Short mmCIF file of C-alpha atoms in Angstrom, two decimals:
data_model
loop_
_atom_site.label_atom_id
_atom_site.label_comp_id
_atom_site.label_asym_id
_atom_site.label_seq_id
_atom_site.Cartn_x
_atom_site.Cartn_y
_atom_site.Cartn_z
CA ASP S 241 -13.38 8.67 -6.05
CA ILE S 242 -14.06 5.34 -4.39
CA GLN S 243 -14.07 5.46 -0.59
CA MET S 244 -13.27 2.43 1.54
CA THR S 245 -14.64 2.07 5.08
CA GLN S 246 -13.36 -0.57 7.48
CA SER S 247 -14.96 -1.74 10.69
CA PRO S 248 -14.17 -1.95 13.47
CA SER S 249 -11.31 0.54 13.84
CA THR S 250 -9.94 -1.42 16.78
CA LEU S 251 -10.57 -5.02 17.74
CA SER S 252 -9.53 -6.67 21.01
CA ALA S 253 -9.13 -10.43 20.79
CA SER S 254 -7.36 -13.38 22.36
CA VAL S 255 -5.10 -16.03 20.88
CA GLY S 256 -7.29 -18.69 19.30
CA ASP S 257 -10.22 -16.36 18.60
CA ARG S 258 -11.92 -16.17 15.22
CA VAL S 259 -11.62 -12.59 13.98
CA THR S 260 -13.56 -10.87 11.20
CA ILE S 261 -12.88 -7.43 9.71
CA THR S 262 -15.30 -5.80 7.31
CA CYS S 263 -14.56 -3.43 4.44
CA ARG S 264 -17.20 -1.55 2.47
CA ALA S 265 -16.70 0.27 -0.82
CA SER S 266 -18.65 3.40 -1.76
CA GLN S 267 -19.45 1.81 -5.15
CA SER S 268 -19.05 -1.60 -6.70
CA ILE S 269 -15.46 -2.70 -7.18
CA SER S 270 -16.26 -6.26 -8.34
CA TYR S 271 -13.56 -8.41 -6.68
CA TRP S 272 -10.72 -5.92 -7.03
CA LEU S 273 -9.87 -5.85 -3.35
CA ALA S 274 -6.73 -6.66 -1.40
CA TRP S 275 -5.93 -7.02 2.30
CA TYR S 276 -2.62 -6.05 3.89
CA GLN S 277 -1.08 -6.59 7.30
CA GLN S 278 1.22 -3.98 8.81
CA LYS S 279 3.25 -4.16 11.98
CA PRO S 280 4.72 -1.06 13.68
CA GLY S 281 7.72 0.34 11.83
CA LYS S 282 7.38 -2.17 9.00
CA ALA S 283 6.10 -2.16 5.44
CA PRO S 284 2.66 -3.56 4.69
CA LYS S 285 2.47 -7.18 3.59
CA LEU S 286 0.00 -8.46 1.02
CA LEU S 287 -2.26 -11.18 2.47
CA ILE S 288 -5.22 -11.50 0.08
CA TYR S 289 -5.76 -10.32 -3.50
CA LYS S 290 -8.79 -10.41 -5.81
CA ALA S 291 -10.94 -10.49 -2.66
CA SER S 292 -10.35 -14.15 -1.83
CA SER S 293 -7.02 -15.33 -3.26
CA LEU S 294 -4.35 -16.13 -0.68
CA GLN S 295 -0.94 -14.62 -1.42
CA SER S 296 1.89 -17.16 -1.61
CA GLY S 297 3.42 -17.89 1.78
CA VAL S 298 0.50 -16.51 3.80
CA PRO S 299 -0.92 -18.94 6.39
CA SER S 300 -4.21 -20.58 5.52
CA ARG S 301 -5.87 -19.23 8.67
CA PHE S 302 -6.31 -16.00 6.69
CA SER S 303 -9.22 -15.89 4.25
CA GLY S 304 -11.11 -13.25 2.33
CA SER S 305 -14.58 -13.11 0.88
CA GLY S 306 -17.04 -10.77 -0.77
CA SER S 307 -17.66 -8.94 -4.01
CA GLY S 308 -19.28 -5.73 -5.14
CA THR S 309 -19.26 -3.42 -2.13
CA GLU S 310 -18.88 -5.63 0.93
CA PHE S 311 -15.85 -7.68 1.86
CA THR S 312 -14.49 -9.52 4.88
CA LEU S 313 -11.11 -10.68 6.12
CA THR S 314 -11.27 -13.61 8.53
CA ILE S 315 -8.53 -15.01 10.73
CA SER S 316 -9.78 -18.44 11.77
CA SER S 317 -7.61 -18.82 14.88
CA LEU S 318 -5.69 -15.74 15.95
CA GLN S 319 -1.98 -16.32 16.57
CA PRO S 320 0.48 -14.13 18.52
CA ASP S 321 2.09 -13.01 15.25
CA ASP S 322 -1.26 -11.71 13.96
CA PHE S 323 -1.54 -8.73 16.30
CA ALA S 324 -1.14 -5.91 13.79
CA THR S 325 -3.06 -3.36 11.75
CA TYR S 326 -4.98 -4.57 8.70
CA TYR S 327 -5.89 -2.49 5.66
CA CYS S 328 -8.21 -3.17 2.77
CA GLN S 329 -7.46 -1.63 -0.62
CA GLN S 330 -9.56 -1.27 -3.74
CA TYR S 331 -7.92 -1.32 -7.15
CA ASN S 332 -10.92 -1.17 -9.41
CA SER S 333 -10.28 2.52 -10.10
CA TYR S 334 -6.86 3.76 -9.12
CA TRP S 335 -6.11 2.73 -5.53
CA THR S 336 -7.74 3.57 -2.20
CA PHE S 337 -7.04 2.13 1.24
CA GLY S 338 -9.39 1.74 4.14
CA GLN S 339 -8.51 3.55 7.37
CA GLY S 340 -7.18 0.40 9.01
CA THR S 341 -8.24 -2.01 11.76
CA LYS S 342 -5.90 -2.51 14.69
CA VAL S 343 -6.08 -6.00 16.18
CA GLU S 344 -4.84 -5.84 19.75
CA ILE S 345 -4.46 -8.27 22.62
CA LYS S 346 -7.49 -8.58 24.86
CA GLU F 209 14.25 -12.55 -3.86
CA VAL F 210 12.53 -9.29 -4.67
CA GLN F 211 14.09 -6.32 -2.93
CA LEU F 212 13.05 -2.67 -3.00
CA LEU F 213 15.28 -0.14 -1.25
CA GLU F 214 14.17 3.47 -0.88
CA SER F 215 16.49 6.37 -0.24
CA GLY F 216 16.51 10.15 -0.39
CA GLY F 217 14.27 11.04 2.52
CA GLY F 218 15.14 13.72 5.04
CA LEU F 219 14.21 17.08 6.53
CA VAL F 220 13.17 19.80 4.09
CA HIS F 221 11.67 23.26 4.57
CA PRO F 222 8.16 24.06 3.34
CA GLY F 223 8.32 24.93 -0.34
CA GLY F 224 11.45 22.86 -0.82
CA SER F 225 12.18 19.89 -3.05
CA LEU F 226 13.36 16.34 -2.62
CA ARG F 227 13.96 13.34 -4.86
CA LEU F 228 13.24 9.84 -3.59
CA SER F 229 14.77 6.77 -5.20
CA CYS F 230 13.78 3.12 -5.06
CA ALA F 231 16.39 0.58 -6.18
CA ALA F 232 14.86 -2.70 -7.32
CA SER F 233 16.42 -6.13 -7.56
CA GLY F 234 15.41 -9.78 -7.78
CA PHE F 235 12.92 -9.36 -10.62
CA THR F 236 12.73 -8.00 -14.17
CA PHE F 237 12.05 -4.37 -13.26
CA SER F 238 11.13 -3.26 -16.78
CA THR F 239 8.11 -5.60 -16.91
CA TYR F 240 6.32 -4.26 -13.82
CA SER F 241 4.36 -1.12 -13.04
CA MET F 242 5.51 0.54 -9.85
CA THR F 243 3.93 2.80 -7.28
CA TRP F 244 4.55 5.08 -4.30
CA VAL F 245 2.45 4.92 -1.12
CA ARG F 246 2.88 7.17 1.91
CA GLN F 247 1.96 7.01 5.56
CA ALA F 248 1.83 10.10 7.75
CA PRO F 249 2.96 9.59 11.35
CA GLY F 250 0.35 7.53 13.19
CA LYS F 251 -1.99 7.51 10.19
CA GLY F 252 -3.12 5.09 7.51
CA LEU F 253 -1.82 4.32 4.04
CA GLU F 254 -2.33 6.70 1.13
CA TRP F 255 -1.58 5.89 -2.50
CA VAL F 256 0.49 8.71 -4.05
CA SER F 257 1.55 7.88 -7.61
CA ALA F 258 2.00 5.05 -10.09
CA ILE F 259 3.90 4.49 -13.33
CA SER F 260 3.56 1.91 -16.07
CA ASN F 261 6.37 -0.52 -16.84
CA SER F 262 7.60 1.53 -19.79
CA GLY F 263 7.15 4.85 -18.02
CA THR F 264 4.78 6.20 -20.63
CA SER F 265 1.75 6.31 -18.30
CA THR F 266 1.74 8.05 -14.93
CA TYR F 267 -0.96 8.58 -12.31
CA TYR F 268 -1.23 10.81 -9.24
CA THR F 269 -3.52 11.37 -6.31
CA ASP F 270 -5.14 14.79 -6.48
CA SER F 271 -3.22 16.30 -3.56
CA VAL F 272 0.16 15.92 -5.30
CA LYS F 273 -0.76 16.65 -8.93
CA GLY F 274 1.43 19.40 -10.33
CA ARG F 275 3.93 19.09 -7.47
CA PHE F 276 5.21 15.50 -7.64
CA THR F 277 6.61 13.66 -10.67
CA ILE F 278 7.11 9.93 -10.84
CA SER F 279 9.70 8.50 -13.21
CA ARG F 280 11.82 5.43 -13.73
CA ASP F 281 15.09 4.37 -15.30
CA ASN F 282 14.76 0.78 -16.45
CA SER F 283 18.45 0.63 -17.32
CA LYS F 284 19.24 1.30 -13.65
CA ASN F 285 16.31 -0.66 -12.17
CA THR F 286 15.35 2.46 -10.26
CA LEU F 287 12.08 4.26 -9.53
CA TYR F 288 11.99 7.94 -8.60
CA LEU F 289 9.63 10.43 -7.00
CA HIS F 290 10.49 14.07 -7.56
CA MET F 291 8.72 16.20 -4.96
CA ASN F 292 8.44 19.98 -5.32
CA SER F 293 6.60 22.69 -3.36
CA LEU F 294 6.57 20.46 -0.31
CA ARG F 295 4.06 21.12 2.44
CA ALA F 296 3.85 20.11 6.08
CA GLU F 297 1.08 17.65 5.15
CA ASP F 298 3.52 15.78 2.87
CA THR F 299 5.40 14.61 5.98
CA ALA F 300 5.26 10.82 5.89
CA VAL F 301 7.11 7.58 5.36
CA TYR F 302 7.18 6.96 1.61
CA PHE F 303 7.10 3.36 0.44
CA CYS F 304 7.74 2.13 -3.07
CA ALA F 305 5.89 -0.99 -4.09
CA ARG F 306 5.61 -3.32 -7.05
CA GLU F 307 2.27 -3.71 -8.78
CA SER F 308 1.34 -7.32 -9.36
CA ASP F 309 -0.27 -8.53 -12.57
CA TYR F 310 -3.64 -7.80 -10.90
CA SER F 311 -2.58 -4.28 -9.75
CA ASP F 312 -2.41 -4.99 -6.04
CA PHE F 313 0.95 -4.25 -4.39
CA ASP F 314 2.79 -7.51 -3.84
CA TRP F 315 6.22 -6.31 -2.72
CA TRP F 316 7.12 -3.24 -0.67
CA GLY F 317 10.28 -1.44 0.32
CA GLN F 318 11.04 -0.55 3.94
CA GLY F 319 10.19 3.11 3.44
CA THR F 320 11.99 6.43 3.72
CA LEU F 321 10.90 9.28 6.00
CA VAL F 322 10.25 12.74 4.58
CA THR F 323 9.79 15.53 7.13
CA VAL F 324 8.63 18.95 5.94
CA SER F 325 9.19 21.51 8.66
CA SER F 326 10.68 24.93 9.19
#
């Protein structure tokens, strides 16, 4: 099974900050990686697919990069609506999520 | 617009059974693979099961194999998850989601809560 490890688990940041979340796969997954945003009591929302492709309707301040085993999600300028939990997901072999990164207000 | 609406959750005793449903609209249901994902209270996301667009191929995470069955009725635009031999650790919000052409999950329902407790 492919394991996904996100870091950090919690991130404290201010509005306007540049934020980066890292996701590592236990083996190569090529570019088969997605990022999701989840707010309390809500369903996850797809942000990025195929490691770096922006889902339709998602603001351009979100970007993804990486391939193989190391990936990043970057928010270029954090907005109030971005405080949430973010999950990476591999879909190279079945599906596995990372443990999540909570972005909270500093 | 795509809509996915889960139902069927509730309180069930350990060892009991439950059937979840996910009613789909706003897209051609029969052309998409579908999946179930769960989230235990205060925990992260866990993929549970997936089914191909025709229903001929099904997949399960190890912890539910032999206990859960995924199915679909394309004539009713509905996805199902039949859950047997339920355990306390199956307590979670269960989301249905649509698999995109790339196999990520591009649309999600709002979830239905399953509580397994005596």
